[in-house]
mmCIF file of C-alpha atoms in Angstrom:
data_model
loop_
_atom_site.group_PDB
_atom_site.id
_atom_site.type_symbol
_atom_site.label_atom_id
_atom_site.label_comp_id
_atom_site.label_asym_id
_atom_site.label_seq_id
_atom_site.Cartn_x
_atom_site.Cartn_y
_atom_site.Cartn_z
ATOM 1 C CA MET B 16 13.273 -14.928 -10.497
ATOM 2 C CA ARG B 17 11.782 -12.564 -8.458
ATOM 3 C CA ALA B 18 8.202 -12.416 -7.470
ATOM 4 C CA ALA B 19 5.903 -9.458 -6.511
ATOM 5 C CA LEU B 20 2.839 -10.677 -4.192
ATOM 6 C CA LEU B 21 0.220 -7.816 -4.797
ATOM 7 C CA GLN B 22 -1.973 -7.874 -1.766
ATOM 8 C CA MET B 23 -4.975 -5.943 -1.925
ATOM 9 C CA THR B 24 -8.284 -4.306 -0.794
ATOM 10 C CA SER B 25 -10.570 -4.596 -3.980
ATOM 11 C CA THR B 26 -14.086 -3.010 -3.993
ATOM 12 C CA ASP B 27 -17.021 -3.602 -6.242
ATOM 13 C CA ILE B 28 -15.859 -1.083 -8.621
ATOM 14 C CA PRO B 29 -13.573 -2.312 -11.231
ATOM 15 C CA ALA B 30 -12.341 0.983 -12.445
ATOM 16 C CA GLU B 31 -10.799 1.664 -9.093
ATOM 17 C CA ASN B 32 -9.225 -1.710 -8.386
ATOM 18 C CA LEU B 33 -7.587 -1.671 -11.769
ATOM 19 C CA GLU B 34 -5.744 1.904 -11.135
ATOM 20 C CA THR B 35 -4.715 -0.029 -7.352
ATOM 21 C CA VAL B 36 -3.171 -2.532 -9.702
ATOM 22 C CA LYS B 37 -1.205 -0.693 -11.832
ATOM 23 C CA ALA B 38 0.102 1.609 -9.537
ATOM 24 C CA MET B 39 1.212 -1.460 -7.530
ATOM 25 C CA MET B 40 3.034 -3.082 -10.406
ATOM 26 C CA ALA B 41 4.907 -0.135 -10.957
ATOM 27 C CA GLU B 42 6.070 -0.720 -7.837
ATOM 28 C CA ALA B 43 6.744 -3.914 -8.183
ATOM 29 C CA VAL B 44 9.138 -3.328 -11.286
ATOM 30 C CA ARG B 45 10.807 -0.996 -9.462
ATOM 31 C CA GLY B 46 11.656 -3.096 -6.957
ATOM 32 C CA GLY B 47 13.044 -5.892 -9.579
ATOM 33 C CA ALA B 48 10.367 -8.356 -10.110
ATOM 34 C CA GLY B 49 9.978 -10.187 -13.008
ATOM 35 C CA PHE B 50 6.489 -12.022 -12.188
ATOM 36 C CA VAL B 51 3.994 -10.021 -10.589
ATOM 37 C CA LEU B 52 0.825 -11.933 -8.973
ATOM 38 C CA THR B 53 -2.740 -10.301 -8.132
ATOM 39 C CA PRO B 54 -5.260 -12.225 -5.625
ATOM 40 C CA GLU B 55 -8.743 -13.819 -6.390
ATOM 41 C CA VAL B 56 -11.333 -11.316 -7.919
ATOM 42 C CA THR B 57 -9.203 -8.575 -8.585
ATOM 43 C CA ASN B 58 -11.168 -6.645 -10.509
ATOM 44 C CA CYS B 59 -14.579 -6.939 -8.086
ATOM 45 C CA LEU B 60 -15.307 -7.818 -5.059
ATOM 46 C CA SER B 61 -19.060 -8.146 -4.710
ATOM 47 C CA GLY B 62 -21.685 -9.924 -2.826
ATOM 48 C CA SER B 63 -24.160 -8.630 -5.042
ATOM 49 C CA ARG B 64 -25.091 -10.655 -8.020
ATOM 50 C CA THR B 65 -27.224 -7.880 -9.491
ATOM 51 C CA HIS B 66 -24.327 -5.687 -9.368
ATOM 52 C CA GLN B 67 -21.926 -8.137 -10.454
ATOM 53 C CA LYS B 68 -24.285 -8.490 -13.882
ATOM 54 C CA ASP B 69 -23.734 -4.769 -14.348
ATOM 55 C CA VAL B 70 -19.991 -4.296 -13.930
ATOM 56 C CA LEU B 71 -18.764 -7.554 -15.022
ATOM 57 C CA CYS B 72 -17.942 -8.214 -18.612
ATOM 58 C CA HIS B 73 -17.096 -10.977 -21.149
ATOM 59 C CA GLU B 74 -13.221 -12.021 -21.099
ATOM 60 C CA GLU B 75 -13.356 -10.287 -24.963
ATOM 61 C CA ASN B 76 -14.699 -7.054 -23.799
ATOM 62 C CA ASP B 77 -13.047 -6.652 -20.058
ATOM 63 C CA PRO B 78 -11.530 -3.225 -19.929
ATOM 64 C CA THR B 79 -9.093 -4.645 -16.810
ATOM 65 C CA LEU B 80 -7.978 -7.511 -18.546
ATOM 66 C CA ALA B 81 -6.895 -5.332 -21.488
ATOM 67 C CA ALA B 82 -5.448 -2.876 -19.957
ATOM 68 C CA LEU B 83 -3.335 -5.084 -17.691
ATOM 69 C CA ARG B 84 -2.369 -6.833 -20.635
ATOM 70 C CA ASP B 85 -1.128 -3.747 -21.755
ATOM 71 C CA GLU B 86 0.865 -2.858 -18.436
ATOM 72 C CA ALA B 87 2.870 -6.235 -18.324
ATOM 73 C CA ALA B 88 4.126 -5.475 -22.042
ATOM 74 C CA ARG B 89 4.824 -2.010 -21.135
ATOM 75 C CA HIS B 90 6.879 -3.181 -18.403
ATOM 76 C CA GLY B 91 8.012 -6.607 -19.526
ATOM 77 C CA VAL B 92 6.843 -8.995 -16.900
ATOM 78 C CA TRP B 93 5.205 -12.087 -16.266
ATOM 79 C CA LEU B 94 1.781 -11.060 -15.124
ATOM 80 C CA LEU B 95 -0.543 -13.626 -13.033
ATOM 81 C CA LEU B 96 -4.261 -12.120 -12.317
ATOM 82 C CA GLY B 97 -5.202 -14.341 -9.510
ATOM 83 C CA SER B 98 -8.596 -13.802 -10.773
ATOM 84 C CA LEU B 99 -11.102 -11.584 -12.763
ATOM 85 C CA GLY B 100 -15.025 -12.436 -12.490
ATOM 86 C CA VAL B 101 -16.047 -12.648 -16.154
ATOM 87 C CA LYS B 102 -19.441 -13.336 -17.868
ATOM 88 C CA THR B 103 -19.654 -16.437 -20.150
ATOM 89 C CA HIS B 104 -22.220 -17.294 -22.319
ATOM 90 C CA ASP B 105 -23.733 -19.983 -20.689
ATOM 91 C CA ASN B 106 -27.512 -20.396 -20.486
ATOM 92 C CA ASP B 107 -28.311 -19.853 -16.517
ATOM 93 C CA GLY B 108 -26.417 -16.678 -16.929
ATOM 94 C CA ARG B 109 -23.416 -17.564 -13.990
ATOM 95 C CA PHE B 110 -19.974 -16.083 -14.225
ATOM 96 C CA ALA B 111 -16.533 -17.587 -14.179
ATOM 97 C CA ASN B 112 -14.274 -17.217 -11.958
ATOM 98 C CA ARG B 113 -10.940 -16.970 -14.285
ATOM 99 C CA GLN B 114 -7.246 -16.737 -13.626
ATOM 100 C CA PHE B 115 -5.299 -15.377 -16.453
ATOM 101 C CA LEU B 116 -1.302 -15.670 -16.757
ATOM 102 C CA ILE B 117 -0.138 -12.587 -19.502
ATOM 103 C CA SER B 118 3.323 -12.969 -21.023
ATOM 104 C CA PRO B 119 5.995 -9.572 -21.027
ATOM 105 C CA GLN B 120 4.587 -9.485 -24.487
ATOM 106 C CA GLY B 121 0.909 -8.657 -23.193
ATOM 107 C CA GLU B 122 -0.699 -12.118 -24.494
ATOM 108 C CA VAL B 123 -2.678 -14.436 -22.772
ATOM 109 C CA ALA B 124 -0.269 -17.367 -22.013
ATOM 110 C CA ALA B 125 -2.363 -19.582 -19.944
ATOM 111 C CA ARG B 126 -5.985 -19.438 -18.251
ATOM 112 C CA TYR B 127 -7.665 -21.404 -15.412
ATOM 113 C CA ASP B 128 -11.218 -21.418 -14.608
ATOM 114 C CA LYS B 129 -11.778 -22.344 -10.862
ATOM 115 C CA ILE B 130 -13.106 -25.560 -10.249
ATOM 116 C CA HIS B 131 -14.146 -25.789 -6.645
ATOM 117 C CA MET B 132 -16.919 -23.898 -5.662
ATOM 118 C CA PHE B 133 -16.904 -22.155 -1.841
ATOM 119 C CA ASP B 134 -20.379 -23.405 -0.853
ATOM 120 C CA VAL B 135 -20.076 -22.955 3.024
ATOM 121 C CA GLU B 136 -21.830 -21.890 6.106
ATOM 122 C CA VAL B 137 -18.591 -20.875 8.262
ATOM 123 C CA THR B 138 -20.797 -19.285 10.899
ATOM 124 C CA PRO B 139 -24.511 -18.569 10.945
ATOM 125 C CA GLU B 140 -23.645 -14.967 9.781
ATOM 126 C CA GLU B 141 -21.418 -16.202 7.165
ATOM 127 C CA THR B 142 -22.450 -18.254 4.575
ATOM 128 C CA TYR B 143 -21.414 -18.379 1.052
ATOM 129 C CA ARG B 144 -22.900 -20.021 -2.228
ATOM 130 C CA GLU B 145 -20.189 -19.126 -5.175
ATOM 131 C CA SER B 146 -21.965 -21.687 -7.219
ATOM 132 C CA ASP B 147 -25.220 -19.638 -7.112
ATOM 133 C CA GLY B 148 -23.194 -16.905 -9.121
ATOM 134 C CA TYR B 149 -19.808 -18.859 -10.575
ATOM 135 C CA ARG B 150 -19.770 -21.953 -12.311
ATOM 136 C CA PRO B 151 -17.102 -24.500 -11.892
ATOM 137 C CA GLY B 152 -14.238 -25.118 -14.033
ATOM 138 C CA THR B 153 -13.547 -28.694 -15.208
ATOM 139 C CA LYS B 154 -9.696 -28.569 -16.604
ATOM 140 C CA ALA B 155 -6.722 -28.452 -14.400
ATOM 141 C CA VAL B 156 -3.715 -26.146 -16.308
ATOM 142 C CA VAL B 157 0.097 -26.381 -15.979
ATOM 143 C CA ALA B 158 1.015 -23.251 -17.872
ATOM 144 C CA GLU B 159 4.564 -23.013 -19.481
ATOM 145 C CA THR B 160 7.109 -20.250 -19.082
ATOM 146 C CA PRO B 161 10.899 -19.556 -19.793
ATOM 147 C CA PHE B 162 10.897 -19.562 -15.850
ATOM 148 C CA ALA B 163 9.151 -22.290 -14.318
ATOM 149 C CA ARG B 164 6.063 -24.646 -14.939
ATOM 150 C CA ILE B 165 2.965 -23.366 -13.300
ATOM 151 C CA GLY B 166 0.259 -24.808 -11.676
ATOM 152 C CA MET B 167 -2.932 -22.616 -11.450
ATOM 153 C CA THR B 168 -5.703 -22.674 -8.447
ATOM 154 C CA ILE B 169 -7.610 -20.598 -6.939
ATOM 155 C CA CYS B 170 -8.443 -19.945 -3.056
ATOM 156 C CA TYR B 171 -10.966 -23.006 -1.994
ATOM 157 C CA ASP B 172 -8.975 -24.920 -4.620
ATOM 158 C CA VAL B 173 -6.453 -25.486 -1.936
ATOM 159 C CA ARG B 174 -8.652 -27.787 0.266
ATOM 160 C CA PHE B 175 -8.239 -30.623 -2.624
ATOM 161 C CA PRO B 176 -4.711 -31.828 -2.350
ATOM 162 C CA HIS B 177 -5.416 -34.321 -5.588
ATOM 163 C CA LEU B 178 -5.827 -30.754 -7.537
ATOM 164 C CA HIS B 179 -2.076 -30.380 -6.535
ATOM 165 C CA ARG B 180 -0.746 -33.524 -6.809
ATOM 166 C CA ALA B 181 -1.966 -33.878 -10.085
ATOM 167 C CA LEU B 182 -0.507 -30.574 -11.002
ATOM 168 C CA ALA B 183 3.051 -31.621 -9.616
ATOM 169 C CA GLN B 184 2.610 -34.821 -11.309
ATOM 170 C CA GLY B 185 1.791 -32.963 -14.287
ATOM 171 C CA GLY B 186 5.300 -31.245 -14.224
ATOM 172 C CA ALA B 187 4.123 -28.129 -11.947
ATOM 173 C CA GLN B 188 7.190 -26.295 -9.930
ATOM 174 C CA ILE B 189 5.403 -23.493 -8.756
ATOM 175 C CA LEU B 190 1.554 -23.609 -7.516
ATOM 176 C CA THR B 191 -0.610 -20.383 -7.661
ATOM 177 C CA VAL B 192 -3.121 -20.148 -4.940
ATOM 178 C CA PRO B 193 -4.441 -16.362 -5.288
ATOM 179 C CA ALA B 194 -7.421 -16.023 -2.707
ATOM 180 C CA ALA B 195 -9.880 -14.143 -0.915
ATOM 181 C CA PHE B 196 -9.938 -16.224 1.831
ATOM 182 C CA SER B 197 -12.755 -15.745 4.564
ATOM 183 C CA TYR B 198 -11.069 -14.047 8.141
ATOM 184 C CA VAL B 199 -12.622 -16.824 10.182
ATOM 185 C CA THR B 200 -11.336 -19.704 7.992
ATOM 186 C CA GLY B 201 -8.363 -17.785 7.063
ATOM 187 C CA ALA B 202 -6.866 -17.595 10.802
ATOM 188 C CA ALA B 203 -7.859 -21.228 11.387
ATOM 189 C CA HIS B 204 -6.385 -22.804 8.139
ATOM 190 C CA TRP B 205 -4.461 -20.640 5.602
ATOM 191 C CA HIS B 206 -1.198 -21.495 6.428
ATOM 192 C CA SER B 207 -1.565 -24.615 7.245
ATOM 193 C CA LEU B 208 -3.133 -25.367 3.804
ATOM 194 C CA LEU B 209 -0.639 -23.454 1.792
ATOM 195 C CA ARG B 210 2.253 -25.300 3.908
ATOM 196 C CA ALA B 211 0.710 -28.463 3.196
ATOM 197 C CA ARG B 212 0.079 -28.336 -0.395
ATOM 198 C CA ALA B 213 3.456 -27.277 -0.872
ATOM 199 C CA ILE B 214 5.192 -29.996 1.206
ATOM 200 C CA GLU B 215 2.885 -32.625 -0.351
ATOM 201 C CA THR B 216 4.276 -31.364 -3.912
ATOM 202 C CA GLY B 217 7.736 -30.163 -3.330
ATOM 203 C CA CYS B 218 6.555 -26.799 -5.067
ATOM 204 C CA PHE B 219 7.194 -23.560 -4.482
ATOM 205 C CA VAL B 220 3.316 -22.016 -3.454
ATOM 206 C CA LEU B 221 2.533 -18.524 -4.093
ATOM 207 C CA ALA B 222 -0.821 -17.356 -2.771
ATOM 208 C CA PRO B 223 -1.260 -13.392 -3.209
ATOM 209 C CA ALA B 224 -4.561 -12.326 -1.158
ATOM 210 C CA GLN B 225 -7.084 -9.885 -0.546
ATOM 211 C CA THR B 226 -7.210 -8.241 3.004
ATOM 212 C CA GLY B 227 -8.918 -6.094 5.156
ATOM 213 C CA LYS B 228 -12.667 -4.634 4.887
ATOM 214 C CA HIS B 229 -14.029 -4.600 1.725
ATOM 215 C CA SER B 230 -16.524 -1.398 0.601
ATOM 216 C CA ALA B 231 -19.599 -2.160 -1.507
ATOM 217 C CA SER B 232 -21.781 0.028 -3.115
ATOM 218 C CA ARG B 233 -24.343 -2.817 -3.468
ATOM 219 C CA GLY B 234 -24.544 -6.089 -1.260
ATOM 220 C CA PRO B 235 -23.171 -6.590 1.459
ATOM 221 C CA SER B 236 -19.369 -5.582 2.640
ATOM 222 C CA ARG B 237 -16.884 -8.505 3.626
ATOM 223 C CA LYS B 238 -13.625 -9.020 5.441
ATOM 224 C CA THR B 239 -10.847 -11.189 3.825
ATOM 225 C CA TYR B 240 -7.805 -12.614 5.870
ATOM 226 C CA GLY B 241 -4.935 -11.079 4.007
ATOM 227 C CA HIS B 242 -1.525 -12.870 5.058
ATOM 228 C CA SER B 243 -0.255 -13.304 1.350
ATOM 229 C CA LEU B 244 2.226 -15.999 1.285
ATOM 230 C CA ALA B 245 5.105 -17.147 -0.542
ATOM 231 C CA VAL B 246 6.279 -21.283 0.833
ATOM 232 C CA ALA B 247 9.242 -23.047 -0.203
ATOM 233 C CA PRO B 248 9.010 -26.527 -1.460
ATOM 234 C CA TRP B 249 10.404 -27.773 1.964
ATOM 235 C CA GLY B 250 7.374 -26.071 3.546
ATOM 236 C CA GLU B 251 9.254 -23.285 4.931
ATOM 237 C CA VAL B 252 7.284 -19.685 4.570
ATOM 238 C CA LEU B 253 9.886 -17.265 2.767
ATOM 239 C CA ALA B 254 7.726 -14.353 3.445
ATOM 240 C CA ASP B 255 3.982 -13.527 4.840
ATOM 241 C CA ALA B 256 2.532 -9.630 4.019
ATOM 242 C CA GLY B 257 0.561 -10.059 7.241
ATOM 243 C CA GLN B 258 -2.494 -7.668 6.731
ATOM 244 C CA GLU B 259 -2.182 -4.545 5.347
ATOM 245 C CA PRO B 260 -2.069 -3.828 1.267
ATOM 246 C CA GLY B 261 1.346 -3.744 -0.461
ATOM 247 C CA VAL B 262 3.992 -5.322 -2.366
ATOM 248 C CA THR B 263 5.558 -8.620 -0.939
ATOM 249 C CA TYR B 264 8.823 -9.747 -2.623
ATOM 250 C CA VAL B 265 10.452 -13.451 -2.686
ATOM 251 C CA ASP B 266 13.330 -14.966 -4.883
ATOM 252 C CA LEU B 267 12.912 -18.049 -6.285
ATOM 253 C CA ASP B 268 15.546 -20.824 -6.946
ATOM 254 C CA LEU B 269 13.541 -23.744 -8.855
ATOM 255 C CA GLU B 270 16.478 -25.911 -7.727
ATOM 256 C CA LYS B 271 14.847 -25.762 -4.247
ATOM 257 C CA VAL B 272 11.939 -27.540 -6.068
ATOM 258 C CA ALA B 273 14.337 -30.710 -7.335
ATOM 259 C CA GLU B 274 16.136 -30.999 -3.671
ATOM 260 C CA ALA B 275 12.964 -31.294 -1.721
ATOM 261 C CA ARG B 276 11.511 -33.968 -4.319
ATOM 262 C CA LYS B 277 14.800 -36.190 -4.306
ATOM 263 C CA ARG B 278 14.912 -36.089 -0.462
ATOM 264 C CA VAL B 279 11.158 -36.864 -0.219
ATOM 265 C CA PRO B 280 10.103 -38.422 -3.594
ATOM 266 C CA SER B 281 6.282 -39.011 -2.884
ATOM 267 C CA LEU B 282 5.211 -37.818 -6.154
ATOM 268 C CA THR B 283 6.466 -41.142 -7.571
ATOM 269 C CA HIS B 284 5.071 -43.509 -4.812
ATOM 270 C CA ASP B 285 1.430 -43.694 -5.467
ATOM 271 C CA ARG B 286 -0.114 -46.905 -5.097
ATOM 272 C CA GLU B 287 -3.520 -48.344 -5.889
ATOM 273 C CA PHE B 288 -5.638 -49.408 -3.057
ATOM 274 C CA ASP B 289 -9.097 -50.700 -2.739
ATOM 275 C CA GLY B 290 -11.898 -48.224 -0.724
ATOM 276 C CA PRO B 291 -13.110 -48.281 2.381
#
């Protein structure tokens, strides 16, 4: 299977981002990809909760989701929407940061709501409280496809190895980690975290990313790290997209998963232990 990682600089205007994804999908298909992956918050990257309330939709009415389901069916490819910001019916009005796996027939094959919220103070000038606007998910997801079993995670989830271990022990061969990673933390940790998750689990790790400075019609602008990565089960970086928007290809050989796990079968070596 040839996968294509779409590296984007999403704005806070969903219609603009949709056109960008459609063009990049067409390029990916021309390049031979059968599995196309987009970054976190593909539809809208915004720091303004007011603006998000104005432009985000419930899943059943989301025009980005509907259009990209049609595109997946038109091109006959698997599409992983890294995530969309969508409204929920929760009483507190918070959104969901939701990943969608779309089949070549345009059907939603699986969905996953980001579990771990990015509530951090990276620097005094760069503070995030993702849980103020988004409610965390509660369920880990492994999706079945004809070419691989896919464990679905999003961005900050990468710092929680037990989630990825559970996905691998639940059958995942590929882990998806679409992201809008902070430039500061990305430069320090991105490559190390993704390689570690691949090595620990014997999975391929596919991490399409947002990149560059994101314009905003309301609220603060934001800078993300880029460097969409594909990592092999033995930990080698197979592809690094750098910092420019574009399409990055990687050919996946699932025999490499079995090979890595045979060499170091750590997924079968868990032991109970007493707490500190």
